[in-house]
C-alpha atoms as an extended CHARMM CRD file, in Angstrom:
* protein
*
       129  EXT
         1         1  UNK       CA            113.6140000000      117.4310000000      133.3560000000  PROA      1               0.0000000000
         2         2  UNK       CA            116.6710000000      115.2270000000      134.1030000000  PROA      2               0.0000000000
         3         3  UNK       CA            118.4750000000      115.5480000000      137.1350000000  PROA      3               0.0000000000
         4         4  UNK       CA            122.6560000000      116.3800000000      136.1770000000  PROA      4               0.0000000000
         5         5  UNK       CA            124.7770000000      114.5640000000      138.5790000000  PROA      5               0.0000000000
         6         6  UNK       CA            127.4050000000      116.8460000000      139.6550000000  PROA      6               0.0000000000
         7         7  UNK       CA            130.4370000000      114.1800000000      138.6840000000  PROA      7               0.0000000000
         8         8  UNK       CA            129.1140000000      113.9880000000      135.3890000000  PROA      8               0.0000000000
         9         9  UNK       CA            129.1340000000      117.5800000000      134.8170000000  PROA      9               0.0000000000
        10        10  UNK       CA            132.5660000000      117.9170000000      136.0930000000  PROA      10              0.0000000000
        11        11  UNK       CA            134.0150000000      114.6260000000      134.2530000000  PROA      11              0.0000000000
        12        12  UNK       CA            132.6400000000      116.4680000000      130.8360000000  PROA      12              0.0000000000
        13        13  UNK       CA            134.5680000000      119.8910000000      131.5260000000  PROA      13              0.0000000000
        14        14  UNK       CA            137.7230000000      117.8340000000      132.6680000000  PROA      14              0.0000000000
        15        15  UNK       CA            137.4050000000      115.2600000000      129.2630000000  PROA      15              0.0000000000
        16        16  UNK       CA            136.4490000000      118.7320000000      127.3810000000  PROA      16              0.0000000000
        17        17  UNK       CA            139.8480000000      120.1750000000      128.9090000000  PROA      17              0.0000000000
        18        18  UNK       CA            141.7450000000      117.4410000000      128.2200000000  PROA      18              0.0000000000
        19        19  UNK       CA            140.7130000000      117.0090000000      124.6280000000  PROA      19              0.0000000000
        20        20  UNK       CA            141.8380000000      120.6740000000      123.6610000000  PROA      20              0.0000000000
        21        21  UNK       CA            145.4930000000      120.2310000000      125.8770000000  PROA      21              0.0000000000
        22        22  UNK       CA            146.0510000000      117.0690000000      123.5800000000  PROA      22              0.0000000000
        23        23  UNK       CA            145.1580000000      119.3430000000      120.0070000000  PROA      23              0.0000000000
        24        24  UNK       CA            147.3750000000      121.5160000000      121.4730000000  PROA      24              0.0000000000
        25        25  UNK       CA            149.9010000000      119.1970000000      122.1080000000  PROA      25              0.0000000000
        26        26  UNK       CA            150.5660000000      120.3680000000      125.7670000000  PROA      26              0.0000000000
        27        27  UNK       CA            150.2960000000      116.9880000000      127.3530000000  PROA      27              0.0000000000
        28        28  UNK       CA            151.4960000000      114.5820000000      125.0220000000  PROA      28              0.0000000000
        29        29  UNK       CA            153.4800000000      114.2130000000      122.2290000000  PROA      29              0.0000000000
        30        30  UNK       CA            152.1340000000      113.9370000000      118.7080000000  PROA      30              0.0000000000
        31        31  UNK       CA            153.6600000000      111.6920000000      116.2330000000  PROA      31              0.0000000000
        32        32  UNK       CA            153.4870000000      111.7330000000      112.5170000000  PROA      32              0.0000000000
        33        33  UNK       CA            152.8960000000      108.5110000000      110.6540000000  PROA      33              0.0000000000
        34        34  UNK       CA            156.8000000000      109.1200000000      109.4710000000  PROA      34              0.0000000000
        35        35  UNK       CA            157.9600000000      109.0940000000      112.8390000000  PROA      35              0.0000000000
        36        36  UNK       CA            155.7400000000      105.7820000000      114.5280000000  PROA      36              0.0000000000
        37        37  UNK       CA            157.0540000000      103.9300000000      110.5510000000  PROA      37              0.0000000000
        38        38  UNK       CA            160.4960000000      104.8250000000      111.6410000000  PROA      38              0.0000000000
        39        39  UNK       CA            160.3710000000      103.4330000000      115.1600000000  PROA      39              0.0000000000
        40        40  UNK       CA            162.4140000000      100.3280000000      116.0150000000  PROA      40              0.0000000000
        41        41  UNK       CA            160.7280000000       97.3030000000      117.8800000000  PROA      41              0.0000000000
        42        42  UNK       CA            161.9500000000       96.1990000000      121.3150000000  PROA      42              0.0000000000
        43        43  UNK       CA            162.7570000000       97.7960000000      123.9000000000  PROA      43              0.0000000000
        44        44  UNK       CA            164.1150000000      101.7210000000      123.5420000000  PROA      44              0.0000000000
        45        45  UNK       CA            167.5820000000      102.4060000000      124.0610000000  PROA      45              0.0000000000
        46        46  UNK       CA            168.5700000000      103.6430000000      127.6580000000  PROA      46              0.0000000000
        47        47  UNK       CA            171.9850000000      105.2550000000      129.0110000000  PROA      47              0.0000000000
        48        48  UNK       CA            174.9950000000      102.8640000000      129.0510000000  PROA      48              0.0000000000
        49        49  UNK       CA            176.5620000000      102.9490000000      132.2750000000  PROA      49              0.0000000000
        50        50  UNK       CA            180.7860000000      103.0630000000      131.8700000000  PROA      50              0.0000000000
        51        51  UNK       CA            180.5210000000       99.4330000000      133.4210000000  PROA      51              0.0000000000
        52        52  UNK       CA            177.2830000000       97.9110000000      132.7830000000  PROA      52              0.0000000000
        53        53  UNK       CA            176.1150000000       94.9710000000      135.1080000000  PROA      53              0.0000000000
        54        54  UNK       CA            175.4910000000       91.4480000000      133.3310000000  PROA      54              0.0000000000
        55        55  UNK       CA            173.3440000000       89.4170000000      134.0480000000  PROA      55              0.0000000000
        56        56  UNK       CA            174.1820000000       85.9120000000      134.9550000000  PROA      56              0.0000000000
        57        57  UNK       CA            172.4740000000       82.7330000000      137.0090000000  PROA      57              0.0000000000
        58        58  UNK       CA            174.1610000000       81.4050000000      140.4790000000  PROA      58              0.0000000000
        59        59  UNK       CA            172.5830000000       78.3620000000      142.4320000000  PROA      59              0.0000000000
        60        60  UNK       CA            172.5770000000       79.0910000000      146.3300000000  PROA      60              0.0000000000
        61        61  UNK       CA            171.4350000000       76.5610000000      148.7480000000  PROA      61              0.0000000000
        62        62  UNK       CA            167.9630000000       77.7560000000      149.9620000000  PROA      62              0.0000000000
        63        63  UNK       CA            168.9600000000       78.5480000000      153.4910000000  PROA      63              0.0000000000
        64        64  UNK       CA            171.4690000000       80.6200000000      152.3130000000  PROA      64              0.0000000000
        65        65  UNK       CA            169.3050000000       82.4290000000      149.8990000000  PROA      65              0.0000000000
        66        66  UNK       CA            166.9190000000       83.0020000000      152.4910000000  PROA      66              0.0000000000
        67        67  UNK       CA            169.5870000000       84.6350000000      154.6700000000  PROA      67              0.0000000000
        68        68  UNK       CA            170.8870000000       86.9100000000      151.6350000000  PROA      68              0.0000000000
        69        69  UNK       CA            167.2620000000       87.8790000000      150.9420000000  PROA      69              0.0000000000
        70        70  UNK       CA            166.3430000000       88.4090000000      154.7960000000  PROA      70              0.0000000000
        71        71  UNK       CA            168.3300000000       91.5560000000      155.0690000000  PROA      71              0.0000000000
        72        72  UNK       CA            165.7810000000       93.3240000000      152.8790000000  PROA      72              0.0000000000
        73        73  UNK       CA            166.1690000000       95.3000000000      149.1250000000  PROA      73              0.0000000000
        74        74  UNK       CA            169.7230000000       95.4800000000      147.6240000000  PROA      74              0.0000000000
        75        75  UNK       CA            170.2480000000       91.9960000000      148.9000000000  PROA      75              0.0000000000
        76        76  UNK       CA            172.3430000000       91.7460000000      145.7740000000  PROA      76              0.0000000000
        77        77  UNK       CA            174.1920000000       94.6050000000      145.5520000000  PROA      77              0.0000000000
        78        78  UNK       CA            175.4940000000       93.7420000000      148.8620000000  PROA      78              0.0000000000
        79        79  UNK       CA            176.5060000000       90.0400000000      147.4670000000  PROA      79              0.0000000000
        80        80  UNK       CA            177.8500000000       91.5690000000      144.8660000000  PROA      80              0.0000000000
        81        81  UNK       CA            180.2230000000       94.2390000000      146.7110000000  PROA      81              0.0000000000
        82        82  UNK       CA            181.5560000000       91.0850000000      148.9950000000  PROA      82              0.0000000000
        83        83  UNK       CA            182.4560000000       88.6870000000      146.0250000000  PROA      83              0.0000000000
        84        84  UNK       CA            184.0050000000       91.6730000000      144.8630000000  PROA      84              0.0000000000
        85        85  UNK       CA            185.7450000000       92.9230000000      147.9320000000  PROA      85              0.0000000000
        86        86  UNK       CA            187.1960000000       89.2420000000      148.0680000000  PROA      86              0.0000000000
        87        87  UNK       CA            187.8810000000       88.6990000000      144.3600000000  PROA      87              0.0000000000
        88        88  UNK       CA            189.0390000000       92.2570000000      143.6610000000  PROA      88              0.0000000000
        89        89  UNK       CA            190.0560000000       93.8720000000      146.9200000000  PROA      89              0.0000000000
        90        90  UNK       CA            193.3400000000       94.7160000000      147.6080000000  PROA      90              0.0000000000
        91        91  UNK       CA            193.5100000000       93.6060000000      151.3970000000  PROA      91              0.0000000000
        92        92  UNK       CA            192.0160000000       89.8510000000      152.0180000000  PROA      92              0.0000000000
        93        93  UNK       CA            191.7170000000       91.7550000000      155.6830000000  PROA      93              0.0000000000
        94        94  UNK       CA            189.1240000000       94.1140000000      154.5310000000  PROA      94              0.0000000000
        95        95  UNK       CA            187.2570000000       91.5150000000      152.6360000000  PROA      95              0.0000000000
        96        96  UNK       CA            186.6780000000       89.4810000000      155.8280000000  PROA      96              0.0000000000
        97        97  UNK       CA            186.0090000000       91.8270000000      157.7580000000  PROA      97              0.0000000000
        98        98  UNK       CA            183.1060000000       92.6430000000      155.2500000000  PROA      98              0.0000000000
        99        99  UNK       CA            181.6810000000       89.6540000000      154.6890000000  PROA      99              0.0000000000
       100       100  UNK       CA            181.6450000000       89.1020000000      158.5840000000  PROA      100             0.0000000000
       101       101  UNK       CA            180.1420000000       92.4280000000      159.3640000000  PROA      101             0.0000000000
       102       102  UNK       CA            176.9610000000       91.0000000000      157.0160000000  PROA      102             0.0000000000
       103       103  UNK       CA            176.6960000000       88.1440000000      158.1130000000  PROA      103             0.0000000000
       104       104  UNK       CA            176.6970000000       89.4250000000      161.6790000000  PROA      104             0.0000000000
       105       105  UNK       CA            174.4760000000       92.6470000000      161.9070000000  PROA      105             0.0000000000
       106       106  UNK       CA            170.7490000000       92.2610000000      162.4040000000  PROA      106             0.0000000000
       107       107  UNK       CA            168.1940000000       92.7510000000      159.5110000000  PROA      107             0.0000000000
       108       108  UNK       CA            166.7790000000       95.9570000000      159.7940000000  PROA      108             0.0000000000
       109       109  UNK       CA            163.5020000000       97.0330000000      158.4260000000  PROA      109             0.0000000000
       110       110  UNK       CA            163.5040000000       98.5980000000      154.7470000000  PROA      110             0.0000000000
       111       111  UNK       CA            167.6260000000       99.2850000000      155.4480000000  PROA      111             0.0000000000
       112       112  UNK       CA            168.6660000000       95.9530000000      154.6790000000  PROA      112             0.0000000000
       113       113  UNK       CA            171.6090000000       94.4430000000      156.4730000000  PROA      113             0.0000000000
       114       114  UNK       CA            173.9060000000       96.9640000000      157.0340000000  PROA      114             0.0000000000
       115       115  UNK       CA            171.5690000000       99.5290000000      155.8170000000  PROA      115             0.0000000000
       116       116  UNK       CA            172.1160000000      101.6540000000      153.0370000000  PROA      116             0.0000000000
       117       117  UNK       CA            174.7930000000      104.3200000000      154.7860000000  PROA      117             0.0000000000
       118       118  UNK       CA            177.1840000000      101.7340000000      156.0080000000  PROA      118             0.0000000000
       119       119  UNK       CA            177.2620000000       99.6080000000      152.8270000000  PROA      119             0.0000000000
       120       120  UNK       CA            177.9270000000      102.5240000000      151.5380000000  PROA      120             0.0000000000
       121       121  UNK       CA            180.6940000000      103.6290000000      153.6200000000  PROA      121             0.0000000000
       122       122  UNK       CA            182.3570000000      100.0290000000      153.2240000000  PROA      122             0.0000000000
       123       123  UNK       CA            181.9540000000      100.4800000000      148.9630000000  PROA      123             0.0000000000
       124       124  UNK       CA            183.8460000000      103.7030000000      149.2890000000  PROA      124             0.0000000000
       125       125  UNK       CA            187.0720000000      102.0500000000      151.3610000000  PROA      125             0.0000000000
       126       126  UNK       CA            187.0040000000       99.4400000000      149.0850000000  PROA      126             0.0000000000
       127       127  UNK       CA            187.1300000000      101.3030000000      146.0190000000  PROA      127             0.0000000000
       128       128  UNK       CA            190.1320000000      104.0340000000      147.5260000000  PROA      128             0.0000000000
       129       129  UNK       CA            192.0100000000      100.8900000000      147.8060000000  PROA      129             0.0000000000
């Protein structure tokens, strides 16, 4: 008589399981040959933000790339919020002080620059201006 490893018998009653949630349509959506005809190619539409981003291409000398990208994820937003603070601010004043406070604070680990709170708190008196 064959010996029954005891995965095996589990991995059947799981694949048995699974089989009857997908009949039943529990798990997973069932499409009709109408509905997968009807489908458009690319890439599904998403929610469209008031003010979408675009996407453009900037050349930085690789020092100063390095230095952007040291201070950890959201390396761009920050960029971003200081070309903006200068370009769109209302106060040149705040927009140095800005662009001096991330330039001067220490990288932190996973927080970024500034870290998350204080870029944050800078975004918010920029945009009450």
């Amino acid at each position: 008589m064959p010996k029954i490893d005891k995965e095996m018998v589990q991995f059947e009653k799981d694949l048995l399981q699974s089989i009857g949630e997908m009949k039943r349509g529990e798990h997973a959506a069932v499409h009709t040959a109408e509905e997968i005809v009807a489908r458009k190619r690319g890439r599904p539409m998403g929610t469209v933000k008031e003010t979408p981003k675009v996407s453009t291409t900037i050349r930085f000398d690789a020092d100063v790339l390095e230095a952007l990208k040291s201070g950890g994820r959201g390396w761009q937003t920050r960029v971003n919020d200081v070309i903006r603070s200068v370009f769109i601010s209302d106060t040149r004043e705040e927009a140095v002080a800005l662009a001096r406070d991330l330039a001067k604070a220490p990288a932190r680990k996973g927080k970024g620059v500034l870290g998350a709170h204080a870029v944050g708190q800078k975004r918010e008196a920029i945009r009450r201006r």
